[in-house]
Amino acid sequence: MTSNSEQVPVVLALASHDPSGCTGIQADIETCASLGCHCTPVITSLCARDTCDIKDLRSVPTSFLIEQVRAILEDLPVKAVKLGFLAQTSHIEAIHTILRDYPDLPVVVEPVTQLANGSAAGAEALREAIKNLLLPLSTLATPDLVEAYELAQQADTLDACAQEILECGGGYTLITGTRRTQQHYENRLYNPQGMIRAYRWQRLSVFSHGGGATLSASISAYLAHGLRLMDAIEQGQNFTWHTLSASRRLGMGHSIPHRLFWADRNLGHKRGPGGGC
């Protein structure tokens, strides 16, 4: 291995394939490339979807998923792992088994439990598998407000919701969209002792799809570069805000985050819109 290749951090990303490019594995690839990392993308499911909604979803066989992940981990010097949508409980069980062999790798979990109109029982099985098998191995979980309450259905407050998630294991959870006003929205970071930081960001008028995938992938990329977790979380939110600010409406539905915004001369460079408080 040459010295040049040693300087490029490798991120292993698992997610669905969204052919519209809004979210999923393309979001991971673009985000990692934009932040100077090499993404090794493992596709967990194939989607038929556009910028409006999802039409259908086909899961990758678990045995082939295992083969893909093992091949990457045994060959490349992976520095961080990002877990997006895993379509079957058998996927989650397999990834749990594999990651137990790599306890020092930082793992960022985007806890997506349902992409299409599947059965309620299927979504519940995925939620339980995430809680019991993935969250205990996670460095950070990044649920949005809806996902957080899906994972913590007994909670009656946001703080109780975060604590219920953290009781499953893992170090931290960043819940996004915890409070919204006309001017700002807020994300909250928790550890087992409670809320440790709130981040307030300028609210955008454009409605984009793919912010959650971009956020978890960008935090993973910063961790792969060796940033401390707190720094990676703040920088990841800042990067994600800029991609959403520069979103482009290329289809008839949601706008798509522009993850290479810094290369667009028409946009110029904007000052950071917010941060921790």
PDB file of C-alpha atoms in Angstrom:
ATOM      1  CA  MET A   1       0.000   0.000   0.000  1.00  0.00           C
ATOM      2  CA  THR A   2       1.375   3.390  -0.984  1.00  0.00           C
ATOM      3  CA  SER A   3       1.637   6.364   1.291  1.00  0.00           C
ATOM      4  CA  ASN A   4      -1.041   8.164  -0.756  1.00  0.00           C
ATOM      5  CA  SER A   5      -3.595   5.407  -0.190  1.00  0.00           C
ATOM      6  CA  GLU A   6      -2.852   5.357   3.516  1.00  0.00           C
ATOM      7  CA  GLN A   7      -3.950   8.994   3.734  1.00  0.00           C
ATOM      8  CA  VAL A   8      -7.456   8.284   2.404  1.00  0.00           C
ATOM      9  CA  PRO A   9      -9.844   7.156   5.170  1.00  0.00           C
ATOM     10  CA  VAL A  10     -12.167   4.305   4.242  1.00  0.00           C
ATOM     11  CA  VAL A  11     -15.830   4.260   5.327  1.00  0.00           C
ATOM     12  CA  LEU A  12     -17.904   1.097   5.063  1.00  0.00           C
ATOM     13  CA  ALA A  13     -21.517   2.095   4.338  1.00  0.00           C
ATOM     14  CA  LEU A  14     -24.546  -0.168   4.238  1.00  0.00           C
ATOM     15  CA  ALA A  15     -27.803   1.176   2.842  1.00  0.00           C
ATOM     16  CA  SER A  16     -30.510   0.735   0.247  1.00  0.00           C
ATOM     17  CA  HIS A  17     -30.068   1.890  -3.347  1.00  0.00           C
ATOM     18  CA  ASP A  18     -32.271   4.884  -4.151  1.00  0.00           C
ATOM     19  CA  PRO A  19     -32.120   5.458  -7.930  1.00  0.00           C
ATOM     20  CA  SER A  20     -33.322   9.061  -7.547  1.00  0.00           C
ATOM     21  CA  GLY A  21     -30.122   9.869  -5.640  1.00  0.00           C
ATOM     22  CA  CYS A  22     -31.923  11.559  -2.752  1.00  0.00           C
ATOM     23  CA  THR A  23     -30.881   9.159  -0.041  1.00  0.00           C
ATOM     24  CA  GLY A  24     -29.518   5.652   0.494  1.00  0.00           C
ATOM     25  CA  ILE A  25     -26.169   4.454  -0.704  1.00  0.00           C
ATOM     26  CA  GLN A  26     -25.681   7.283  -3.211  1.00  0.00           C
ATOM     27  CA  ALA A  27     -25.951   9.780  -0.360  1.00  0.00           C
ATOM     28  CA  ASP A  28     -23.218   7.860   1.457  1.00  0.00           C
ATOM     29  CA  ILE A  29     -20.937   7.727  -1.580  1.00  0.00           C
ATOM     30  CA  GLU A  30     -21.351  11.422  -2.421  1.00  0.00           C
ATOM     31  CA  THR A  31     -20.923  12.524   1.193  1.00  0.00           C
ATOM     32  CA  CYS A  32     -17.788  10.488   1.758  1.00  0.00           C
ATOM     33  CA  ALA A  33     -16.247  11.648  -1.525  1.00  0.00           C
ATOM     34  CA  SER A  34     -17.101  15.272  -0.735  1.00  0.00           C
ATOM     35  CA  LEU A  35     -15.350  14.952   2.637  1.00  0.00           C
ATOM     36  CA  GLY A  36     -12.215  13.276   1.330  1.00  0.00           C
ATOM     37  CA  CYS A  37     -13.021   9.675   2.218  1.00  0.00           C
ATOM     38  CA  HIS A  38     -13.302   6.522   0.153  1.00  0.00           C
ATOM     39  CA  CYS A  39     -16.727   4.906   0.547  1.00  0.00           C
ATOM     40  CA  THR A  40     -17.065   1.135   0.209  1.00  0.00           C
ATOM     41  CA  PRO A  41     -20.805   0.841  -0.513  1.00  0.00           C
ATOM     42  CA  VAL A  42     -22.721  -2.315   0.351  1.00  0.00           C
ATOM     43  CA  ILE A  43     -26.278  -2.341  -1.000  1.00  0.00           C
ATOM     44  CA  THR A  44     -28.831  -3.947   1.309  1.00  0.00           C
ATOM     45  CA  SER A  45     -31.884  -3.546  -0.923  1.00  0.00           C
ATOM     46  CA  LEU A  46     -32.936  -2.203  -4.298  1.00  0.00           C
ATOM     47  CA  CYS A  47     -35.670   0.417  -4.462  1.00  0.00           C
ATOM     48  CA  ALA A  48     -37.952   1.508  -7.250  1.00  0.00           C
ATOM     49  CA  ARG A  49     -38.515   5.113  -6.274  1.00  0.00           C
ATOM     50  CA  ASP A  50     -38.460   8.665  -7.557  1.00  0.00           C
ATOM     51  CA  THR A  51     -38.214  12.019  -5.828  1.00  0.00           C
ATOM     52  CA  CYS A  52     -41.864  11.748  -4.705  1.00  0.00           C
ATOM     53  CA  ASP A  53     -42.151   8.333  -3.098  1.00  0.00           C
ATOM     54  CA  ILE A  54     -41.132   4.692  -3.121  1.00  0.00           C
ATOM     55  CA  LYS A  55     -42.824   2.190  -5.440  1.00  0.00           C
ATOM     56  CA  ASP A  56     -41.235  -1.111  -4.490  1.00  0.00           C
ATOM     57  CA  LEU A  57     -38.303  -2.628  -2.610  1.00  0.00           C
ATOM     58  CA  ARG A  58     -36.330  -5.852  -3.102  1.00  0.00           C
ATOM     59  CA  SER A  59     -34.012  -7.110  -0.406  1.00  0.00           C
ATOM     60  CA  VAL A  60     -30.528  -8.483  -1.070  1.00  0.00           C
ATOM     61  CA  PRO A  61     -30.065 -12.104   0.109  1.00  0.00           C
ATOM     62  CA  THR A  62     -28.442 -12.202   3.532  1.00  0.00           C
ATOM     63  CA  SER A  63     -25.718 -14.600   2.435  1.00  0.00           C
ATOM     64  CA  PHE A  64     -24.642 -12.173  -0.304  1.00  0.00           C
ATOM     65  CA  LEU A  65     -24.744  -9.247   2.116  1.00  0.00           C
ATOM     66  CA  ILE A  66     -22.394 -11.140   4.436  1.00  0.00           C
ATOM     67  CA  GLU A  67     -20.072 -11.913   1.541  1.00  0.00           C
ATOM     68  CA  GLN A  68     -19.880  -8.242   0.548  1.00  0.00           C
ATOM     69  CA  VAL A  69     -19.161  -6.977   4.069  1.00  0.00           C
ATOM     70  CA  ARG A  70     -16.588  -9.650   4.871  1.00  0.00           C
ATOM     71  CA  ALA A  71     -14.782  -8.982   1.592  1.00  0.00           C
ATOM     72  CA  ILE A  72     -14.380  -5.276   2.413  1.00  0.00           C
ATOM     73  CA  LEU A  73     -13.376  -5.697   6.051  1.00  0.00           C
ATOM     74  CA  GLU A  74     -10.785  -8.344   5.217  1.00  0.00           C
ATOM     75  CA  ASP A  75      -9.214  -6.253   2.452  1.00  0.00           C
ATOM     76  CA  LEU A  76      -9.455  -2.515   3.143  1.00  0.00           C
ATOM     77  CA  PRO A  77      -8.424  -0.521   6.253  1.00  0.00           C
ATOM     78  CA  VAL A  78     -11.928   0.585   7.242  1.00  0.00           C
ATOM     79  CA  LYS A  79     -11.908   3.475   9.717  1.00  0.00           C
ATOM     80  CA  ALA A  80     -15.658   3.860  10.344  1.00  0.00           C
ATOM     81  CA  VAL A  81     -18.934   2.082   9.638  1.00  0.00           C
ATOM     82  CA  LYS A  82     -22.250   3.716   8.715  1.00  0.00           C
ATOM     83  CA  LEU A  83     -25.383   1.576   8.943  1.00  0.00           C
ATOM     84  CA  GLY A  84     -28.466   2.728   7.076  1.00  0.00           C
ATOM     85  CA  PHE A  85     -31.512   0.689   6.089  1.00  0.00           C
ATOM     86  CA  LEU A  86     -31.192  -3.052   6.655  1.00  0.00           C
ATOM     87  CA  ALA A  87     -34.177  -4.732   5.047  1.00  0.00           C
ATOM     88  CA  GLN A  88     -34.452  -7.936   7.064  1.00  0.00           C
ATOM     89  CA  THR A  89     -33.895  -9.036  10.635  1.00  0.00           C
ATOM     90  CA  SER A  90     -31.459 -11.588   9.206  1.00  0.00           C
ATOM     91  CA  HIS A  91     -29.431  -8.649   7.809  1.00  0.00           C
ATOM     92  CA  ILE A  92     -29.246  -7.115  11.258  1.00  0.00           C
ATOM     93  CA  GLU A  93     -28.317 -10.420  12.891  1.00  0.00           C
ATOM     94  CA  ALA A  94     -25.534 -10.937  10.358  1.00  0.00           C
ATOM     95  CA  ILE A  95     -24.090  -7.420  10.753  1.00  0.00           C
ATOM     96  CA  HIS A  96     -24.218  -7.785  14.534  1.00  0.00           C
ATOM     97  CA  THR A  97     -22.170 -10.975  14.327  1.00  0.00           C
ATOM     98  CA  ILE A  98     -19.627  -9.441  11.959  1.00  0.00           C
ATOM     99  CA  LEU A  99     -19.146  -6.188  13.866  1.00  0.00           C
ATOM    100  CA  ARG A 100     -18.479  -8.032  17.108  1.00  0.00           C
ATOM    101  CA  ASP A 101     -15.186  -9.040  15.475  1.00  0.00           C
ATOM    102  CA  TYR A 102     -14.274  -5.347  15.048  1.00  0.00           C
ATOM    103  CA  PRO A 103     -14.964  -3.758  18.454  1.00  0.00           C
ATOM    104  CA  ASP A 104     -12.670  -0.763  17.872  1.00  0.00           C
ATOM    105  CA  LEU A 105     -14.457   0.503  14.757  1.00  0.00           C
ATOM    106  CA  PRO A 106     -16.731   3.513  15.307  1.00  0.00           C
ATOM    107  CA  VAL A 107     -20.265   2.646  14.186  1.00  0.00           C
ATOM    108  CA  VAL A 108     -22.901   5.242  13.285  1.00  0.00           C
ATOM    109  CA  VAL A 109     -26.458   3.864  13.107  1.00  0.00           C
ATOM    110  CA  GLU A 110     -29.202   5.610  11.146  1.00  0.00           C
ATOM    111  CA  PRO A 111     -32.124   3.578  12.540  1.00  0.00           C
ATOM    112  CA  VAL A 112     -34.451   3.367   9.532  1.00  0.00           C
ATOM    113  CA  THR A 113     -37.088   0.674  10.016  1.00  0.00           C
ATOM    114  CA  GLN A 114     -39.410   1.109   7.066  1.00  0.00           C
ATOM    115  CA  LEU A 115     -38.972   2.477   3.537  1.00  0.00           C
ATOM    116  CA  ALA A 116     -42.033   1.052   1.802  1.00  0.00           C
ATOM    117  CA  ASN A 117     -45.557   0.224   2.923  1.00  0.00           C
ATOM    118  CA  GLY A 118     -44.591  -3.055   4.514  1.00  0.00           C
ATOM    119  CA  SER A 119     -46.390  -4.844   7.282  1.00  0.00           C
ATOM    120  CA  ALA A 120     -46.534  -3.377  10.769  1.00  0.00           C
ATOM    121  CA  ALA A 121     -45.221  -6.687  12.101  1.00  0.00           C
ATOM    122  CA  GLY A 122     -42.218  -6.487   9.784  1.00  0.00           C
ATOM    123  CA  ALA A 123     -41.379  -2.947  10.899  1.00  0.00           C
ATOM    124  CA  GLU A 124     -41.742  -3.962  14.540  1.00  0.00           C
ATOM    125  CA  ALA A 125     -39.378  -6.903  14.045  1.00  0.00           C
ATOM    126  CA  LEU A 126     -36.801  -4.580  12.495  1.00  0.00           C
ATOM    127  CA  ARG A 127     -37.159  -2.112  15.381  1.00  0.00           C
ATOM    128  CA  GLU A 128     -36.601  -4.821  17.964  1.00  0.00           C
ATOM    129  CA  ALA A 129     -33.570  -6.151  16.080  1.00  0.00           C
ATOM    130  CA  ILE A 130     -32.062  -2.668  15.852  1.00  0.00           C
ATOM    131  CA  LYS A 131     -32.608  -2.096  19.569  1.00  0.00           C
ATOM    132  CA  ASN A 132     -31.239  -5.464  20.657  1.00  0.00           C
ATOM    133  CA  LEU A 133     -28.423  -6.008  18.154  1.00  0.00           C
ATOM    134  CA  LEU A 134     -27.270  -2.754  16.521  1.00  0.00           C
ATOM    135  CA  LEU A 135     -27.670  -0.053  19.163  1.00  0.00           C
ATOM    136  CA  PRO A 136     -25.475  -1.928  21.696  1.00  0.00           C
ATOM    137  CA  LEU A 137     -22.633  -1.819  19.159  1.00  0.00           C
ATOM    138  CA  SER A 138     -23.154   1.805  18.117  1.00  0.00           C
ATOM    139  CA  THR A 139     -20.905   4.746  18.819  1.00  0.00           C
ATOM    140  CA  LEU A 140     -23.752   7.061  17.832  1.00  0.00           C
ATOM    141  CA  ALA A 141     -27.363   6.661  16.717  1.00  0.00           C
ATOM    142  CA  THR A 142     -28.942   9.436  14.633  1.00  0.00           C
ATOM    143  CA  PRO A 143     -32.746   9.033  14.672  1.00  0.00           C
ATOM    144  CA  ASP A 144     -35.032  11.821  13.661  1.00  0.00           C
ATOM    145  CA  LEU A 145     -37.898  12.629  16.005  1.00  0.00           C
ATOM    146  CA  VAL A 146     -40.287  10.102  14.438  1.00  0.00           C
ATOM    147  CA  GLU A 147     -37.707   7.315  14.430  1.00  0.00           C
ATOM    148  CA  ALA A 148     -36.776   8.063  18.026  1.00  0.00           C
ATOM    149  CA  TYR A 149     -40.342   7.622  19.249  1.00  0.00           C
ATOM    150  CA  GLU A 150     -40.692   4.461  17.155  1.00  0.00           C
ATOM    151  CA  LEU A 151     -37.682   3.034  18.983  1.00  0.00           C
ATOM    152  CA  ALA A 152     -38.932   4.202  22.390  1.00  0.00           C
ATOM    153  CA  GLN A 153     -42.663   3.638  22.318  1.00  0.00           C
ATOM    154  CA  GLN A 154     -43.052   3.719  26.095  1.00  0.00           C
ATOM    155  CA  ALA A 155     -41.574   7.213  26.417  1.00  0.00           C
ATOM    156  CA  ASP A 156     -43.819  10.206  27.101  1.00  0.00           C
ATOM    157  CA  THR A 157     -41.165  12.928  26.851  1.00  0.00           C
ATOM    158  CA  LEU A 158     -38.217  13.558  24.592  1.00  0.00           C
ATOM    159  CA  ASP A 159     -35.715  13.042  27.400  1.00  0.00           C
ATOM    160  CA  ALA A 160     -37.362   9.757  28.356  1.00  0.00           C
ATOM    161  CA  CYS A 161     -37.289   8.744  24.707  1.00  0.00           C
ATOM    162  CA  ALA A 162     -33.537   9.321  24.495  1.00  0.00           C
ATOM    163  CA  GLN A 163     -32.915   7.422  27.711  1.00  0.00           C
ATOM    164  CA  GLU A 164     -34.969   4.449  26.541  1.00  0.00           C
ATOM    165  CA  ILE A 165     -32.896   4.314  23.359  1.00  0.00           C
ATOM    166  CA  LEU A 166     -29.636   4.564  25.293  1.00  0.00           C
ATOM    167  CA  GLU A 167     -30.709   1.829  27.679  1.00  0.00           C
ATOM    168  CA  CYS A 168     -30.393  -0.518  24.712  1.00  0.00           C
ATOM    169  CA  GLY A 169     -26.653   0.201  24.696  1.00  0.00           C
ATOM    170  CA  GLY A 170     -24.382   2.447  22.699  1.00  0.00           C
ATOM    171  CA  GLY A 171     -22.713   5.657  23.722  1.00  0.00           C
ATOM    172  CA  TYR A 172     -24.700   8.565  22.307  1.00  0.00           C
ATOM    173  CA  THR A 173     -27.851   9.403  20.403  1.00  0.00           C
ATOM    174  CA  LEU A 174     -28.413  12.550  18.342  1.00  0.00           C
ATOM    175  CA  ILE A 175     -32.133  13.173  17.866  1.00  0.00           C
ATOM    176  CA  THR A 176     -32.813  15.547  15.010  1.00  0.00           C
ATOM    177  CA  GLY A 177     -35.726  17.941  14.612  1.00  0.00           C
ATOM    178  CA  THR A 178     -36.518  18.000  18.324  1.00  0.00           C
ATOM    179  CA  ARG A 179     -37.860  21.553  18.188  1.00  0.00           C
ATOM    180  CA  ARG A 180     -38.879  23.767  15.289  1.00  0.00           C
ATOM    181  CA  THR A 181     -39.734  27.435  15.026  1.00  0.00           C
ATOM    182  CA  GLN A 182     -40.188  29.606  11.956  1.00  0.00           C
ATOM    183  CA  GLN A 183     -36.533  30.610  12.150  1.00  0.00           C
ATOM    184  CA  HIS A 184     -34.703  27.624  13.644  1.00  0.00           C
ATOM    185  CA  TYR A 185     -34.739  23.906  14.268  1.00  0.00           C
ATOM    186  CA  GLU A 186     -32.961  22.031  17.003  1.00  0.00           C
ATOM    187  CA  ASN A 187     -31.092  18.747  17.369  1.00  0.00           C
ATOM    188  CA  ARG A 188     -30.280  17.273  20.780  1.00  0.00           C
ATOM    189  CA  LEU A 189     -27.383  15.061  21.770  1.00  0.00           C
ATOM    190  CA  TYR A 190     -27.764  12.625  24.658  1.00  0.00           C
ATOM    191  CA  ASN A 191     -25.594  10.179  26.542  1.00  0.00           C
ATOM    192  CA  PRO A 192     -26.694   7.864  29.392  1.00  0.00           C
ATOM    193  CA  GLN A 193     -26.458  10.767  31.875  1.00  0.00           C
ATOM    194  CA  GLY A 194     -28.941  12.894  29.927  1.00  0.00           C
ATOM    195  CA  MET A 195     -28.892  15.690  27.350  1.00  0.00           C
ATOM    196  CA  ILE A 196     -25.395  17.050  26.963  1.00  0.00           C
ATOM    197  CA  ARG A 197     -25.849  19.498  24.103  1.00  0.00           C
ATOM    198  CA  ALA A 198     -28.473  21.193  21.963  1.00  0.00           C
ATOM    199  CA  TYR A 199     -27.672  22.424  18.462  1.00  0.00           C
ATOM    200  CA  ARG A 200     -29.739  25.172  16.859  1.00  0.00           C
ATOM    201  CA  TRP A 201     -29.664  25.642  13.098  1.00  0.00           C
ATOM    202  CA  GLN A 202     -31.268  28.124  10.763  1.00  0.00           C
ATOM    203  CA  ARG A 203     -34.450  26.662   9.289  1.00  0.00           C
ATOM    204  CA  LEU A 204     -34.553  26.327   5.514  1.00  0.00           C
ATOM    205  CA  SER A 205     -37.585  26.940   3.327  1.00  0.00           C
ATOM    206  CA  VAL A 206     -36.685  24.184   0.834  1.00  0.00           C
ATOM    207  CA  PHE A 207     -37.983  20.678   1.565  1.00  0.00           C
ATOM    208  CA  SER A 208     -35.356  18.067   0.776  1.00  0.00           C
ATOM    209  CA  HIS A 209     -35.175  14.314   1.189  1.00  0.00           C
ATOM    210  CA  GLY A 210     -31.930  12.669   2.232  1.00  0.00           C
ATOM    211  CA  GLY A 211     -30.773  14.817   5.122  1.00  0.00           C
ATOM    212  CA  GLY A 212     -30.679  11.912   7.587  1.00  0.00           C
ATOM    213  CA  ALA A 213     -28.489   9.787   5.346  1.00  0.00           C
ATOM    214  CA  THR A 214     -26.202  12.751   4.692  1.00  0.00           C
ATOM    215  CA  LEU A 215     -25.881  13.494   8.395  1.00  0.00           C
ATOM    216  CA  SER A 216     -24.979   9.957   9.459  1.00  0.00           C
ATOM    217  CA  ALA A 217     -22.587   9.534   6.531  1.00  0.00           C
ATOM    218  CA  SER A 218     -20.840  12.857   7.180  1.00  0.00           C
ATOM    219  CA  ILE A 219     -20.348  12.083  10.875  1.00  0.00           C
ATOM    220  CA  SER A 220     -18.924   8.702   9.861  1.00  0.00           C
ATOM    221  CA  ALA A 221     -16.557  10.407   7.426  1.00  0.00           C
ATOM    222  CA  TYR A 222     -15.306  12.847  10.044  1.00  0.00           C
ATOM    223  CA  LEU A 223     -14.777   9.975  12.487  1.00  0.00           C
ATOM    224  CA  ALA A 224     -12.812   8.153   9.791  1.00  0.00           C
ATOM    225  CA  HIS A 225     -10.587  11.230   9.536  1.00  0.00           C
ATOM    226  CA  GLY A 226      -9.859  10.875  13.245  1.00  0.00           C
ATOM    227  CA  LEU A 227     -11.989  13.695  14.674  1.00  0.00           C
ATOM    228  CA  ARG A 228     -13.272  13.370  18.212  1.00  0.00           C
ATOM    229  CA  LEU A 229     -16.911  12.353  18.374  1.00  0.00           C
ATOM    230  CA  MET A 230     -18.158  15.759  19.589  1.00  0.00           C
ATOM    231  CA  ASP A 231     -16.316  17.512  16.774  1.00  0.00           C
ATOM    232  CA  ALA A 232     -17.520  14.999  14.184  1.00  0.00           C
ATOM    233  CA  ILE A 233     -21.129  15.495  15.302  1.00  0.00           C
ATOM    234  CA  GLU A 234     -20.954  19.283  15.013  1.00  0.00           C
ATOM    235  CA  GLN A 235     -19.068  19.248  11.718  1.00  0.00           C
ATOM    236  CA  GLY A 236     -21.457  16.652  10.312  1.00  0.00           C
ATOM    237  CA  GLN A 237     -24.459  18.839  11.114  1.00  0.00           C
ATOM    238  CA  ASN A 238     -22.771  21.865   9.571  1.00  0.00           C
ATOM    239  CA  PHE A 239     -21.962  19.943   6.377  1.00  0.00           C
ATOM    240  CA  THR A 240     -25.511  18.580   6.182  1.00  0.00           C
ATOM    241  CA  TRP A 241     -27.031  22.057   6.607  1.00  0.00           C
ATOM    242  CA  HIS A 242     -24.994  23.321   3.670  1.00  0.00           C
ATOM    243  CA  THR A 243     -26.025  20.387   1.453  1.00  0.00           C
ATOM    244  CA  LEU A 244     -29.677  21.068   2.269  1.00  0.00           C
ATOM    245  CA  SER A 245     -29.265  24.795   1.748  1.00  0.00           C
ATOM    246  CA  ALA A 246     -27.901  24.088  -1.716  1.00  0.00           C
ATOM    247  CA  SER A 247     -30.542  21.446  -2.543  1.00  0.00           C
ATOM    248  CA  ARG A 248     -31.688  21.196  -6.144  1.00  0.00           C
ATOM    249  CA  ARG A 249     -35.205  20.276  -7.305  1.00  0.00           C
ATOM    250  CA  LEU A 250     -34.319  18.021 -10.199  1.00  0.00           C
ATOM    251  CA  GLY A 251     -37.570  16.037 -10.323  1.00  0.00           C
ATOM    252  CA  MET A 252     -41.222  16.632  -9.551  1.00  0.00           C
ATOM    253  CA  GLY A 253     -40.932  15.782  -5.848  1.00  0.00           C
ATOM    254  CA  HIS A 254     -38.473  16.531  -3.075  1.00  0.00           C
ATOM    255  CA  SER A 255     -35.304  18.507  -3.623  1.00  0.00           C
ATOM    256  CA  ILE A 256     -32.026  16.570  -3.522  1.00  0.00           C
ATOM    257  CA  PRO A 257     -29.208  17.623  -1.172  1.00  0.00           C
ATOM    258  CA  HIS A 258     -26.231  19.008  -3.089  1.00  0.00           C
ATOM    259  CA  ARG A 259     -23.390  17.151  -1.382  1.00  0.00           C
ATOM    260  CA  LEU A 260     -20.742  18.713  -3.620  1.00  0.00           C
ATOM    261  CA  PHE A 261     -22.009  22.245  -2.973  1.00  0.00           C
ATOM    262  CA  TRP A 262     -18.496  23.528  -2.352  1.00  0.00           C
ATOM    263  CA  ALA A 263     -17.559  22.757  -5.971  1.00  0.00           C
ATOM    264  CA  ASP A 264     -20.415  24.848  -7.388  1.00  0.00           C
ATOM    265  CA  ARG A 265     -19.059  28.272  -8.248  1.00  0.00           C
ATOM    266  CA  ASN A 266     -22.579  29.690  -8.480  1.00  0.00           C
ATOM    267  CA  LEU A 267     -23.175  29.132  -4.772  1.00  0.00           C
ATOM    268  CA  GLY A 268     -20.122  30.775  -3.291  1.00  0.00           C
ATOM    269  CA  HIS A 269     -19.173  30.015   0.307  1.00  0.00           C
ATOM    270  CA  LYS A 270     -21.602  30.543   3.162  1.00  0.00           C
ATOM    271  CA  ARG A 271     -20.786  31.098   6.764  1.00  0.00           C
ATOM    272  CA  GLY A 272     -21.925  28.424   9.209  1.00  0.00           C
ATOM    273  CA  PRO A 273     -25.621  28.838  10.134  1.00  0.00           C
ATOM    274  CA  GLY A 274     -25.609  27.722  13.750  1.00  0.00           C
ATOM    275  CA  GLY A 275     -24.092  25.343  16.242  1.00  0.00           C
ATOM    276  CA  GLY A 276     -24.120  24.066  19.761  1.00  0.00           C
ATOM    277  CA  CYS A 277     -25.502  25.827  22.745  1.00  0.00           C
TER     278      CYS A 277
END
